[in-house]
GROMACS .gro file of C-alpha atoms in nm:
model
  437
    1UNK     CA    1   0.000   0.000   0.000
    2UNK     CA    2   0.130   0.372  -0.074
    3UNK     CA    3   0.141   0.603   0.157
    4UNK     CA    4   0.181   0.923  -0.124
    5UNK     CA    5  -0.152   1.014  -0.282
    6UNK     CA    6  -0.312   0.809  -0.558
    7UNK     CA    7  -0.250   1.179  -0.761
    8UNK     CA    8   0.090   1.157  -0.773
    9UNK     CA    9   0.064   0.858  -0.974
   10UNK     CA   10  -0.007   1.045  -1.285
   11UNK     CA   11   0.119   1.421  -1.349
   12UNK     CA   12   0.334   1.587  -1.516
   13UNK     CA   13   0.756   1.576  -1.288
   14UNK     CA   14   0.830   1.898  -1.118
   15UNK     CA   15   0.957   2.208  -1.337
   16UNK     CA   16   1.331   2.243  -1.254
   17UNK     CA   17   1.270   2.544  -1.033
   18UNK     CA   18   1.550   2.769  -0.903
   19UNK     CA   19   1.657   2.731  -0.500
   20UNK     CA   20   1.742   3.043  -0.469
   21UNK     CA   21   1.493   3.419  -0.499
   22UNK     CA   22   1.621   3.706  -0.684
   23UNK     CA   23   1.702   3.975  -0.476
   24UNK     CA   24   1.382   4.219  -0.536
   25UNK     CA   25   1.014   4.127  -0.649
   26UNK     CA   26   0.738   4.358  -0.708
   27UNK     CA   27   0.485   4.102  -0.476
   28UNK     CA   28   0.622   3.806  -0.296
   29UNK     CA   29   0.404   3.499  -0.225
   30UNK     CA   30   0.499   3.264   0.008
   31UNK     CA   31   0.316   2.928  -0.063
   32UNK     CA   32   0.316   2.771  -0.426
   33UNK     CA   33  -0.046   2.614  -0.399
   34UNK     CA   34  -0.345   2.657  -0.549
   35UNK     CA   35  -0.361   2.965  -0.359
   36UNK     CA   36  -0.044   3.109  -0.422
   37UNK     CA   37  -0.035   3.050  -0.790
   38UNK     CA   38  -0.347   3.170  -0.851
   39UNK     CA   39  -0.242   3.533  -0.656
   40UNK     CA   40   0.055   3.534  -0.866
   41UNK     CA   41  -0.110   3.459  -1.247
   42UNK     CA   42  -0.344   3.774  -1.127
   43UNK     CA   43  -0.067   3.962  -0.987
   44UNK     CA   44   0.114   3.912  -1.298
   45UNK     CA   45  -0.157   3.959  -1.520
   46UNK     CA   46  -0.190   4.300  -1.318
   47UNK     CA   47   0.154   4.429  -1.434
   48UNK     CA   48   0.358   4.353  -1.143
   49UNK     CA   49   0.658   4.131  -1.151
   50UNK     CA   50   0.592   3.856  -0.901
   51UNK     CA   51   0.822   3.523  -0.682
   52UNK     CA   52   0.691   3.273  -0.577
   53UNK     CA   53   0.860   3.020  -0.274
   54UNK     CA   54   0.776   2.740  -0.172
   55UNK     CA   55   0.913   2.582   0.164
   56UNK     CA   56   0.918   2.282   0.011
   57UNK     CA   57   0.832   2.129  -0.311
   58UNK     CA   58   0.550   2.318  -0.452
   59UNK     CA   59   0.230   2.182  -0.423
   60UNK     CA   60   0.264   1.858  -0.223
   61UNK     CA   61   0.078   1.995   0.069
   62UNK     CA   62  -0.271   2.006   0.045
   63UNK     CA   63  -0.348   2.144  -0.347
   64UNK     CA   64  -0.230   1.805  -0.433
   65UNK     CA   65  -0.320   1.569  -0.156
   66UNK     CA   66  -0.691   1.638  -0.153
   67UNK     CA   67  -0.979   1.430  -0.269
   68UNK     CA   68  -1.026   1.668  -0.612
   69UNK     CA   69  -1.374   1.808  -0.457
   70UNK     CA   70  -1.472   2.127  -0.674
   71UNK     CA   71  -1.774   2.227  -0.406
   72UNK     CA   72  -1.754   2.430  -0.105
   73UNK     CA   73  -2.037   2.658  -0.004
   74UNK     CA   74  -1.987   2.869   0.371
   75UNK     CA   75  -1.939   2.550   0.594
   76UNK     CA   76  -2.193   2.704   0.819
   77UNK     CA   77  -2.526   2.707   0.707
   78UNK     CA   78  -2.672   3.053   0.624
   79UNK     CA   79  -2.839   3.145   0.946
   80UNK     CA   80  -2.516   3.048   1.144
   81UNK     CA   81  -2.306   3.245   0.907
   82UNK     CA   82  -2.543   3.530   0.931
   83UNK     CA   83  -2.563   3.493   1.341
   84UNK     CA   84  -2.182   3.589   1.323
   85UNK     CA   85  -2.114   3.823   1.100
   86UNK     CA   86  -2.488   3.938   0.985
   87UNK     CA   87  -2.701   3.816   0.697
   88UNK     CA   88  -2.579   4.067   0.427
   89UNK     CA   89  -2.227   3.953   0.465
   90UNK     CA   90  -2.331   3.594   0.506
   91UNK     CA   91  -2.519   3.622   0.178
   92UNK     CA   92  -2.252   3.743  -0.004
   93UNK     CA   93  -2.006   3.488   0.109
   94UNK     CA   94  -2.241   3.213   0.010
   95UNK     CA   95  -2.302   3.426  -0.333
   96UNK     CA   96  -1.916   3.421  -0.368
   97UNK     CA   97  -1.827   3.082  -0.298
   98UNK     CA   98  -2.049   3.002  -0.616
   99UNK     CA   99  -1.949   3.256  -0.809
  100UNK     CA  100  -1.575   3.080  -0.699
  101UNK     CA  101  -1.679   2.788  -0.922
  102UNK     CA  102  -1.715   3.020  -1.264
  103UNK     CA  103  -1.345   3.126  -1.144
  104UNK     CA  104  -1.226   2.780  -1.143
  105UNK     CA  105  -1.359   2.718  -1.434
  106UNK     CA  106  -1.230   3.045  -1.637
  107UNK     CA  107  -0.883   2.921  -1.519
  108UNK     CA  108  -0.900   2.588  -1.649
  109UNK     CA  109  -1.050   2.724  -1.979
  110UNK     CA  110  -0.832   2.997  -2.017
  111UNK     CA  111  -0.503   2.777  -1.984
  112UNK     CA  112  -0.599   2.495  -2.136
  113UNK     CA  113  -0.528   2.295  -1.826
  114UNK     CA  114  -0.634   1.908  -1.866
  115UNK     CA  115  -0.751   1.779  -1.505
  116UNK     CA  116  -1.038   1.564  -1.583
  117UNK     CA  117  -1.246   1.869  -1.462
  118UNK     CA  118  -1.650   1.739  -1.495
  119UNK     CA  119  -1.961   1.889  -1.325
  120UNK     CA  120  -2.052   1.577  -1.153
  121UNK     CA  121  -2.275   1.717  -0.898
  122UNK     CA  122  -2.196   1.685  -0.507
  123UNK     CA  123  -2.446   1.515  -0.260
  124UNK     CA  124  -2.457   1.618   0.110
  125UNK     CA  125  -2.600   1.293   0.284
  126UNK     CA  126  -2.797   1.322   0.565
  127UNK     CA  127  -2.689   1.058   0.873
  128UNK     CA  128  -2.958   1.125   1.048
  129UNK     CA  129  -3.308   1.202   1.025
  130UNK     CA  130  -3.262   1.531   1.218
  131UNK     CA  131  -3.004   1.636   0.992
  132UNK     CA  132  -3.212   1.570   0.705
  133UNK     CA  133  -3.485   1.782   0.920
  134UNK     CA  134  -3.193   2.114   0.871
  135UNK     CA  135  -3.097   2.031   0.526
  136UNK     CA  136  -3.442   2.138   0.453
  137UNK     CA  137  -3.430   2.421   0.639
  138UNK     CA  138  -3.098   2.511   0.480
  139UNK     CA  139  -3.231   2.490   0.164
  140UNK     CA  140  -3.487   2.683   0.209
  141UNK     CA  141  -3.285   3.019   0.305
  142UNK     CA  142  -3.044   2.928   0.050
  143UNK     CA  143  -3.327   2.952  -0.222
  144UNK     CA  144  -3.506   3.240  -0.089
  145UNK     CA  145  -3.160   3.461  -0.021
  146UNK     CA  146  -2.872   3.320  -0.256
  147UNK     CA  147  -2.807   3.243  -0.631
  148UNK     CA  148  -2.648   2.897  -0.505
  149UNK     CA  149  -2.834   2.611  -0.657
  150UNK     CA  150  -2.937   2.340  -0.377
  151UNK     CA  151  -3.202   2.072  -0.411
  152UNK     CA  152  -3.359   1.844  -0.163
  153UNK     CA  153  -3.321   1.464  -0.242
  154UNK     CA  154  -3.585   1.262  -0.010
  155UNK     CA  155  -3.488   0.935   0.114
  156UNK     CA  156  -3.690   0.735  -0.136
  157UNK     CA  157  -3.473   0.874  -0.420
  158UNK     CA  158  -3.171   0.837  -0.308
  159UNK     CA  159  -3.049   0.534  -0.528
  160UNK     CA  160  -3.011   0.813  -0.835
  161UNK     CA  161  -2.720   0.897  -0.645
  162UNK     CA  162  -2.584   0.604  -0.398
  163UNK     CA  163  -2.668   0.243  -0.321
  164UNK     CA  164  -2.680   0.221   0.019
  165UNK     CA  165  -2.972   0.267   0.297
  166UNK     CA  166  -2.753   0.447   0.568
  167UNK     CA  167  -2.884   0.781   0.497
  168UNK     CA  168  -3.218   0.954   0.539
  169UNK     CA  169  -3.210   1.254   0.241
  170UNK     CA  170  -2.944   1.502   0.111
  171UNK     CA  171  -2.912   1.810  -0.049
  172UNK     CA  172  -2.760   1.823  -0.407
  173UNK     CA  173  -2.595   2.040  -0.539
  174UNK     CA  174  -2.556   2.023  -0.915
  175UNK     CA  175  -2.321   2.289  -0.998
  176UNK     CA  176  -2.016   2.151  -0.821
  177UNK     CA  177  -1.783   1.923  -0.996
  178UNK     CA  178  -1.470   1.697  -1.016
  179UNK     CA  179  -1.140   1.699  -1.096
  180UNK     CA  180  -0.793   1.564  -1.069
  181UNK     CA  181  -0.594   1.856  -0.815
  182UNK     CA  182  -0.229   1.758  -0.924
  183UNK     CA  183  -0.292   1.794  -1.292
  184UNK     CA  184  -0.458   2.131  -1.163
  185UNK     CA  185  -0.147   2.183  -0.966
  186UNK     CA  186   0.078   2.127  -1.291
  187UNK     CA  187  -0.153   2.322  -1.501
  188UNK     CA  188  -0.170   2.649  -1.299
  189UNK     CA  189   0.219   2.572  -1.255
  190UNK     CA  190   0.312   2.558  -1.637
  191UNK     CA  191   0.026   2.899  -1.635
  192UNK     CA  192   0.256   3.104  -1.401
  193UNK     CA  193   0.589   3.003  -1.563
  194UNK     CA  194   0.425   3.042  -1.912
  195UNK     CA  195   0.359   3.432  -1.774
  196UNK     CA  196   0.723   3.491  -1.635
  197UNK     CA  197   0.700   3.474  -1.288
  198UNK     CA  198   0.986   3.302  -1.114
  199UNK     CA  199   0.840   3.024  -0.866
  200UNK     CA  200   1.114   2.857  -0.647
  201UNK     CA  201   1.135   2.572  -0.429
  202UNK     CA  202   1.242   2.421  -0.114
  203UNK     CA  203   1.339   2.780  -0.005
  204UNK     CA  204   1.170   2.874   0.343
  205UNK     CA  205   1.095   3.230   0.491
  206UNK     CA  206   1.211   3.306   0.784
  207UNK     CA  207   1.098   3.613   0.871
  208UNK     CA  208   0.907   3.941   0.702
  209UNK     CA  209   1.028   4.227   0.808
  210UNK     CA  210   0.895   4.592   0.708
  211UNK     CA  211   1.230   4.779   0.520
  212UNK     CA  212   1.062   5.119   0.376
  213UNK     CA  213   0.759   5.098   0.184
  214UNK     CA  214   0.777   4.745   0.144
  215UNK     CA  215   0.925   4.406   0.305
  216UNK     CA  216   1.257   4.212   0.363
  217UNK     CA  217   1.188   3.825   0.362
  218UNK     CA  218   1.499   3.616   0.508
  219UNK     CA  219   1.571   3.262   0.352
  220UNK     CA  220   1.845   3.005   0.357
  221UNK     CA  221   2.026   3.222   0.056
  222UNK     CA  222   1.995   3.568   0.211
  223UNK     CA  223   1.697   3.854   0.144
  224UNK     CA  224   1.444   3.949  -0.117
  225UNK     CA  225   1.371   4.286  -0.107
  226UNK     CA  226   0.979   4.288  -0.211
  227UNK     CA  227   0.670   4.584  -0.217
  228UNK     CA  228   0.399   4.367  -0.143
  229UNK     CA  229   0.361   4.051   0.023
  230UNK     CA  230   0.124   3.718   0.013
  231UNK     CA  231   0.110   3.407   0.260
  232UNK     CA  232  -0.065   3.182   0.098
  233UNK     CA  233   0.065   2.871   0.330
  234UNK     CA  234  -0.271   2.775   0.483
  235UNK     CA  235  -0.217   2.480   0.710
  236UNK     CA  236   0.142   2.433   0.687
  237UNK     CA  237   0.199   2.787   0.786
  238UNK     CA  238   0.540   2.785   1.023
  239UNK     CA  239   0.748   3.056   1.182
  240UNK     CA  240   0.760   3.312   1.404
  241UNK     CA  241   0.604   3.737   1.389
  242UNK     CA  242   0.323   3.758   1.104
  243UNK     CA  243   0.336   3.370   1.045
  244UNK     CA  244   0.282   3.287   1.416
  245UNK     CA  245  -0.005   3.531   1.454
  246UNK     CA  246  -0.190   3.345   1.148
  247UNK     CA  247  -0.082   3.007   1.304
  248UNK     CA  248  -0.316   3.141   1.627
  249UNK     CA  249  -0.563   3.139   1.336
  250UNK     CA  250  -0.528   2.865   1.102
  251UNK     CA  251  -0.450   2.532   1.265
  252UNK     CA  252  -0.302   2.200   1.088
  253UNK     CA  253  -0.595   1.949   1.099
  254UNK     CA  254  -0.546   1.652   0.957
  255UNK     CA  255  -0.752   1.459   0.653
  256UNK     CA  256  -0.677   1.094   0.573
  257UNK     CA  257  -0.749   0.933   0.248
  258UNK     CA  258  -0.757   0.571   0.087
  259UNK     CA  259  -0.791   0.478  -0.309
  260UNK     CA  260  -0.946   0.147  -0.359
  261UNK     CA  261  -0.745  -0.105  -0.575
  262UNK     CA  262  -0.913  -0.101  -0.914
  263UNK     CA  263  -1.287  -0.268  -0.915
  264UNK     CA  264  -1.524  -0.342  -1.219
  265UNK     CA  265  -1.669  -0.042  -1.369
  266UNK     CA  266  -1.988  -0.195  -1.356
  267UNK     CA  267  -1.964  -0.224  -0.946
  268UNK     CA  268  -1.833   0.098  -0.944
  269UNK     CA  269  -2.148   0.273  -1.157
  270UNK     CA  270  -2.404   0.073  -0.925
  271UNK     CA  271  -2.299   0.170  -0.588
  272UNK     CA  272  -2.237   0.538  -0.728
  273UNK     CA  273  -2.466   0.569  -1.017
  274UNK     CA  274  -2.381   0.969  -1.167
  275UNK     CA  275  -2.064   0.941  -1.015
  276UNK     CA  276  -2.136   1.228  -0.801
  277UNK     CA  277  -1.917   1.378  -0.542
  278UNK     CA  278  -2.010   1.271  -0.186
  279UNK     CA  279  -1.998   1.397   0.132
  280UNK     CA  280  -2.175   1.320   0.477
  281UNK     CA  281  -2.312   1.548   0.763
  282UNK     CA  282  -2.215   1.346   1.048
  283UNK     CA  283  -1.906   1.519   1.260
  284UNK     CA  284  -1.695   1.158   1.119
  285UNK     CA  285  -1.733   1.359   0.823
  286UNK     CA  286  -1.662   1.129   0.552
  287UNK     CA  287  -1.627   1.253   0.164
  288UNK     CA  288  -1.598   1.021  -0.142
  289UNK     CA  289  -1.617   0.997  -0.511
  290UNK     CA  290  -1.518   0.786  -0.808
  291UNK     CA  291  -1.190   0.812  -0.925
  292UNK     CA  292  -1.154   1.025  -1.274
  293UNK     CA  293  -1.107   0.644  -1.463
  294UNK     CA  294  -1.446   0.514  -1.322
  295UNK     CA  295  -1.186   0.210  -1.175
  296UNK     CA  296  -1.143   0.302  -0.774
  297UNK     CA  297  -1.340   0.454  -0.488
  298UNK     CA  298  -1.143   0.751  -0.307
  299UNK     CA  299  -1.278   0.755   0.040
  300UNK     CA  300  -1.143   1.008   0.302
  301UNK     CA  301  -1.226   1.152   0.646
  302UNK     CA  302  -1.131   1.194   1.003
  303UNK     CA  303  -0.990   0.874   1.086
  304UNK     CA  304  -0.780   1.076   1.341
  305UNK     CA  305  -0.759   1.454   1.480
  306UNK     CA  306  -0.400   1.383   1.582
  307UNK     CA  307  -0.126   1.238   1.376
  308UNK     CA  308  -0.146   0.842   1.297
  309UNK     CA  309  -0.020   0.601   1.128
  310UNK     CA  310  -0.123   0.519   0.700
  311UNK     CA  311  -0.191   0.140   0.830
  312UNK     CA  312  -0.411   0.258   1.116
  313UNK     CA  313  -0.602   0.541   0.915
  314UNK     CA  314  -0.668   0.288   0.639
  315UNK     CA  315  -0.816   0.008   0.898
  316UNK     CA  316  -1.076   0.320   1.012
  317UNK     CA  317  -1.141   0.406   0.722
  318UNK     CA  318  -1.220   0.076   0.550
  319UNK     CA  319  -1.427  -0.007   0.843
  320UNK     CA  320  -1.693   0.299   0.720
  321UNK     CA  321  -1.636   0.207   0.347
  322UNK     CA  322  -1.766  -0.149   0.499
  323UNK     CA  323  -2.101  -0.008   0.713
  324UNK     CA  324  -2.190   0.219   0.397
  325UNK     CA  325  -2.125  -0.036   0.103
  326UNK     CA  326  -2.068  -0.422   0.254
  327UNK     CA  327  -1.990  -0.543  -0.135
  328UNK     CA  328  -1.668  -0.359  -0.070
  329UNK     CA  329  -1.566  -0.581   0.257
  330UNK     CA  330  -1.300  -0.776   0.085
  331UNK     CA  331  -1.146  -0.490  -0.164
  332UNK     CA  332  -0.756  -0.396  -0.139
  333UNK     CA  333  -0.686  -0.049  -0.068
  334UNK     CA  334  -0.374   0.038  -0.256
  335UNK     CA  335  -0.278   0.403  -0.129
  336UNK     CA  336  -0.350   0.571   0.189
  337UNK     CA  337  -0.229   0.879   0.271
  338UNK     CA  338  -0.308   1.226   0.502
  339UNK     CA  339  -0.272   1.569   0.448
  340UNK     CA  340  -0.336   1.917   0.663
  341UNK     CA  341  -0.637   2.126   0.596
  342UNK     CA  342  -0.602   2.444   0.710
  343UNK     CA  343  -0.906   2.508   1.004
  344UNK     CA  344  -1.004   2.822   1.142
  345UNK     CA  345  -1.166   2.873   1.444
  346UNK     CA  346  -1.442   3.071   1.332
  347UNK     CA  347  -1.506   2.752   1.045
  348UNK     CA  348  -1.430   3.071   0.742
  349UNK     CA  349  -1.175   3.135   0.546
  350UNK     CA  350  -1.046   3.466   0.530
  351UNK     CA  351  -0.890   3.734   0.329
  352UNK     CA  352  -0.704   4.026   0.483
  353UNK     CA  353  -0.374   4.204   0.570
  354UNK     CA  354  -0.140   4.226   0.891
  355UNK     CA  355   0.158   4.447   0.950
  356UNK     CA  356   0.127   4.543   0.576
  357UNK     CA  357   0.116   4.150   0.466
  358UNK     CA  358  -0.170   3.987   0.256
  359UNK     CA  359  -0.296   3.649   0.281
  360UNK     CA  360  -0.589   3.451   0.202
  361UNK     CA  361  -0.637   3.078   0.390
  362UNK     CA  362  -0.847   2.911   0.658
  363UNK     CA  363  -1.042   2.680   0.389
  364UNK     CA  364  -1.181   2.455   0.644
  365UNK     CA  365  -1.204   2.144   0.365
  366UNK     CA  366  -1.311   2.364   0.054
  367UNK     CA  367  -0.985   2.504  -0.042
  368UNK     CA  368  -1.008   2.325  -0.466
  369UNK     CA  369  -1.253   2.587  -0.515
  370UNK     CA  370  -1.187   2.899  -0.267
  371UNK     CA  371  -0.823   2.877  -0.320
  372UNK     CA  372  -0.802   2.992  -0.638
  373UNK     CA  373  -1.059   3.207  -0.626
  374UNK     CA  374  -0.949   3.407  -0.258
  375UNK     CA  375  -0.587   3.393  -0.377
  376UNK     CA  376  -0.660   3.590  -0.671
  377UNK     CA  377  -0.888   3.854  -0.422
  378UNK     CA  378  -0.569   3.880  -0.231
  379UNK     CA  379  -0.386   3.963  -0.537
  380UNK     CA  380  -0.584   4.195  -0.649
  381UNK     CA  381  -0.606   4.339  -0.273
  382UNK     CA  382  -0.201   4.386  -0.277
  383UNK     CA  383  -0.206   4.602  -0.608
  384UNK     CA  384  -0.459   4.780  -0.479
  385UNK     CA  385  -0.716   4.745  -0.723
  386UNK     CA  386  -1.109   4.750  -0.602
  387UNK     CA  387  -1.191   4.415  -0.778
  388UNK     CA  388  -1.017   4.234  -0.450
  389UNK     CA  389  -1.296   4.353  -0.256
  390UNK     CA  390  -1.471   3.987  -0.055
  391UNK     CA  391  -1.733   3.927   0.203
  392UNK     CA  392  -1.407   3.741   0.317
  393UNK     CA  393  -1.288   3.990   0.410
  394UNK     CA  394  -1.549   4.091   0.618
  395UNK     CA  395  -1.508   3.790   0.877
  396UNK     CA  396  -1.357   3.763   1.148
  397UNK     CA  397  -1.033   3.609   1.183
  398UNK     CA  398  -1.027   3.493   1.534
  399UNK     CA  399  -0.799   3.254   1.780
  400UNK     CA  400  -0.839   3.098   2.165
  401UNK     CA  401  -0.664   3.178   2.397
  402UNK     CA  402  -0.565   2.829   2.482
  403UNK     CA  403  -0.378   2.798   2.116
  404UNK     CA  404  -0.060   3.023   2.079
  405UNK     CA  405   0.011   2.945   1.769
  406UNK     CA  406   0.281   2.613   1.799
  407UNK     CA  407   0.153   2.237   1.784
  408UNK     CA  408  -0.260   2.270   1.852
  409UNK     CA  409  -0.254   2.002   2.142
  410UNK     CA  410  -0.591   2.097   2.195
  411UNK     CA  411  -0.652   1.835   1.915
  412UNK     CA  412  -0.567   1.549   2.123
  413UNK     CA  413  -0.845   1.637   2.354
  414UNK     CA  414  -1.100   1.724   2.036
  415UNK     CA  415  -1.035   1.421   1.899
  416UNK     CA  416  -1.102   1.211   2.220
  417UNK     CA  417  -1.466   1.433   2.264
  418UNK     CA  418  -1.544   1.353   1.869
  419UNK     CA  419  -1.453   0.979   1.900
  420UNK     CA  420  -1.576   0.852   2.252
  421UNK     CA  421  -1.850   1.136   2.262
  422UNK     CA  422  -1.979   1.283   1.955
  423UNK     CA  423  -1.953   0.959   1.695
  424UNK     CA  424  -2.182   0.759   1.975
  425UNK     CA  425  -2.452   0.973   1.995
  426UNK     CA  426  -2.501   1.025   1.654
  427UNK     CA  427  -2.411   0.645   1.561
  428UNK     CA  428  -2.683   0.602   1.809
  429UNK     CA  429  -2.973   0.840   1.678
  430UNK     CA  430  -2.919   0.732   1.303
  431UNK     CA  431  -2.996   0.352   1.465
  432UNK     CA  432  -3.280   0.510   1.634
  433UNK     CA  433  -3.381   0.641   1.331
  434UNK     CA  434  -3.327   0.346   1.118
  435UNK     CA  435  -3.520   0.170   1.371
  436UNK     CA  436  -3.807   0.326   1.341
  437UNK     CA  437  -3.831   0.365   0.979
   0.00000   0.00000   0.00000
C-alpha cells in the first residue's frame, strides 16, 4: 500500500525550479499552492513582476493531496453564518463561494489545463433524520436569499445517487464538480511560468520584516527585497512574527485518504450511479467519489484529529467504506495517505492584511474551489485594485486563547470528545432512526 496520494501517480515531474529568490520582487508569495499560484497569475496579469517560494516542493501539501472536490459553499449554514457576521455579509459569502466555481472554471478554460475537470454534482447525505430535518431548512434560506443552486433529495430517491440505505435525504448540489488537483497543480504551474514569474522551491521564509515601503523576507540564501507581500501557506503555515499570529488562526488538521485497488466499472457505476461527489453530515465527516477512470473509490475523512499512522487510518477508514457499502468488505486499498487542511476557528476562510502583509487561507475542507478564487482577491487586494474587494474579508479572523500558535494540542483532547462522545450519539440516533423507519 502507498502512503503518497493516488495523484501523484499520474502528473506531469516537477519544473526544474531555481533554490534560490532574486534579490527584489514587485509582490512576494509565500506558498506555491493553489492559492499562491493563482495570486501570482493575477498579480502578474496586473503588471507587477511577481516570486513565488515554496518551503518545500510546490504543491505537495494540500493542493495536491486532496480528494479533487470542486464544491464548497460557507461551511456554516446561512443562518449560522449570518448569526456571526450578519445576513448581508453571510449572503454574499455564500453568493461568492459560487461565483468561486465560474473562477475555477475560467482558469481551467483559459489555460488549457487538462484535469479531468466534470460537473458531476456533489451530494450532502444526511446521517440522520434530524439532519435531514436542517438540510431542509438550509435549503430553504439558500433559495429564498442566494443564487447557489441546492435541491432536496428525499430518502426514497436516493439510489439516483448512492446504493446504500444508511442515509435519510441530502441536499444536491448540481453545480459543483470533479477533478484531478495535481494535474490542476501542474496546469496552474506551467500557467505562471508560461507568464514569467519566477516560482522557487524548497526555499523557506524566515521572517518578514517591514524595510521602507515594502518588506525584507529572510531565507536560507539571504533577502528578497519585495513591495507587497502574500502568505498563501494555509495549514502548513510555520514561523515566528506575522506567520505565528496566522498560526493562532489557522491550525493544521489533519484529513486521511484511501484509493481502492481497481474494481469493475460496472460495481463501481451501481454503488455510485452519476458518479457524483459525496460527502456526509455526520461530525466523522466522511467525503468520497469515483476516481476520474471510473476504476477506484477515493474515500477520506477523520480517521484521526491527531497524527497516525497510513496502516491505522486505512483500517478506520475501510471499516466505514464497509457499514456504507458491505460489497466492498474484501477490496484492497492500494494508497493511503493524510494531508493538513487548514481550520479556522471561526469555520471561514479569510482574506485580509497584517503588518502590511496579505494572505488569504483558513479553507476549512473547501480550499479546490476557494483557493483559487481568494488567492486571486488577495492579489488583487495587494495592487490595490477595487476588484479584491470579498465578504471574506469581512469575517472575522479569530484565535483561543488556549492555542498560541505552535503544535494545537488541543486536538488530542478534540479528537477524544469527537470519537468517545460525539460519533456515539449520533451512531446512536441514526440507529434510532433506522429503527423506526
Amino acid at each position: 500500500m502507498k502512503t503518497t496520494p493516488y495523484w501523484w501517480d499520474d502528473g506531469a515531474p516537477c519544473p526544474d525550479l531555481p533554490r534560490t529568490p532574486p534579490d527584489n520582487a514587485d509582490v512576494l508569495i509565500v506558498g506555491a499552492g493553489f492559492t499562491g499560484l493563482s495570486a501570482a497569475i493575477w498579480a502578474s496579469r496586473g503588471g507587477a513582476a511577481v516570486t513565488v517560494v515554496d518551503a518545500g516542493v510546490p504543491g505537495e501539501g494540500a493542493s495536491t493531496r486532496n480528494g479533487g472536490m470542486a464544491g464548497a459553499h460557507p461551511r456554516l449554514s446561512l443562518s449560522a453564518t449570518a448569526a456571526r457576521w450578519g445576513h448581508d455579509t453571510a449572503v454574499a459569502m455564500f453568493n461568492e463561494a459560487h461565483a468561486a466555481y465560474d473562477h475555477l472554471a475560467g482558469l481551467i478554460d483559459d489555460f488549457a489545463i487538462d484535469c479531468d475537470y466534470t460537473l458531476t454534482g456533489r451530494i450532502q447525505l444526511a446521517w440522520t433524520a434530524a439532519d435531514f430535518a436542517a438540510q431542509k431548512a438550509m435549503a430553504a434560506d439558500m433559495a429564498r436569499d442566494t443564487r447557489f443552486p441546492v435541491e432536496i433529495v428525499e430518502r426514497r430517491n436516493l439510489g439516483q445517487h448512492i446504493a446504500t440505505r444508511r442515509y435519510f435525504g441530502g441536499l444536491y448540489y448540481p453545480t459543483h464538480g470533479a477533478l484531478h488537483p495535481r494535474k490542476l497543480h501542474d496546469g496552474l504551474m506551467a500557467a505562471a511560468l508560461d507568464l514569467g514569474v519566477t516560482v522557487v522551491g524548497n526555499c523557506p521564509i524566515w521572517d518578514i520584516a517591514p524595510r521602507g515601503g515594502g518588506h525584507e523576507a529572510r531565507h536560507p540564501g539571504g533577502t528578497i527585497i519585495a513591495d507587497k507581500v502574500i502568505l498563501a501557506t494555509n495549514g502548513y503555515t510555520s514561523g515566528g512574527g506575522v506567520f505565528r499570529w496566522l498560526r493562532r488562526r489557522v491550525f493544521p488538521l489533519p484529513s486521511f485518504i484511501v484509493a481502492t485497488e481497481q474494481l469493475s466499472p460496472n460495481l463501481v457505476a451501481a454503488l455510485a450511479p452519476g458518479g457524483r461527489m459525496m460527502v456526509e453530515t455526520r461530525a466523522r465527516h466522511s467525503y468520497f467519489r469515483v476516481s476520474p477512470d471510473g476504476t477506484r473509490i477515493l474515500w477520506g475523512g477523520r480517521a484521526s484529529m491527531t497524527p497516525i499512522s497510513a496502516e491505522t487510518a486505512a483500517a478506520r477508514l475501510r471499516s466505514s467504506i464497509e457499514d456504507i457499502w458491505p460489497d466492498l468488505k474484501d477490496v484492497r486499498l492500494t494508497h493511503s495517505w493524510t494531508g493538513n487542511t487548514g481550520f479556522a476557528f471561526e469555520q471561514s476562510p479569510h482574506v485580509g492584511v497584517r503588518d502590511g502583509v496579505h494572505f488569504a487561507m483558513g479553507y476549512c475542507g473547501g480550499g479546490v474551489v476557494l483557493a483559487p478564487y481568494l488567492g486571486m482577491k488577495a492579489a488583487h487586494q495587494a495592487l490595490g485594485n477595487h476588484r479584491g474587494q470579498t465578504a471574506y474579508t469581512a469575517t472575522e479572523f479569530a484565535t483561543r486563547p488556549w492555542h498560541p500558535g505552535g503544535r494545537p494540542w488541543f486536538l488530542y483532547g478534540a479528537n477524544a470528545w469527537f470519537t468517545q462522545v460525539v460519533d456515539r450519539r449520533q451512531n446512536a440516533a441514526a440507529a434510532r432512526d433506522r429503527a423506526g423507519s
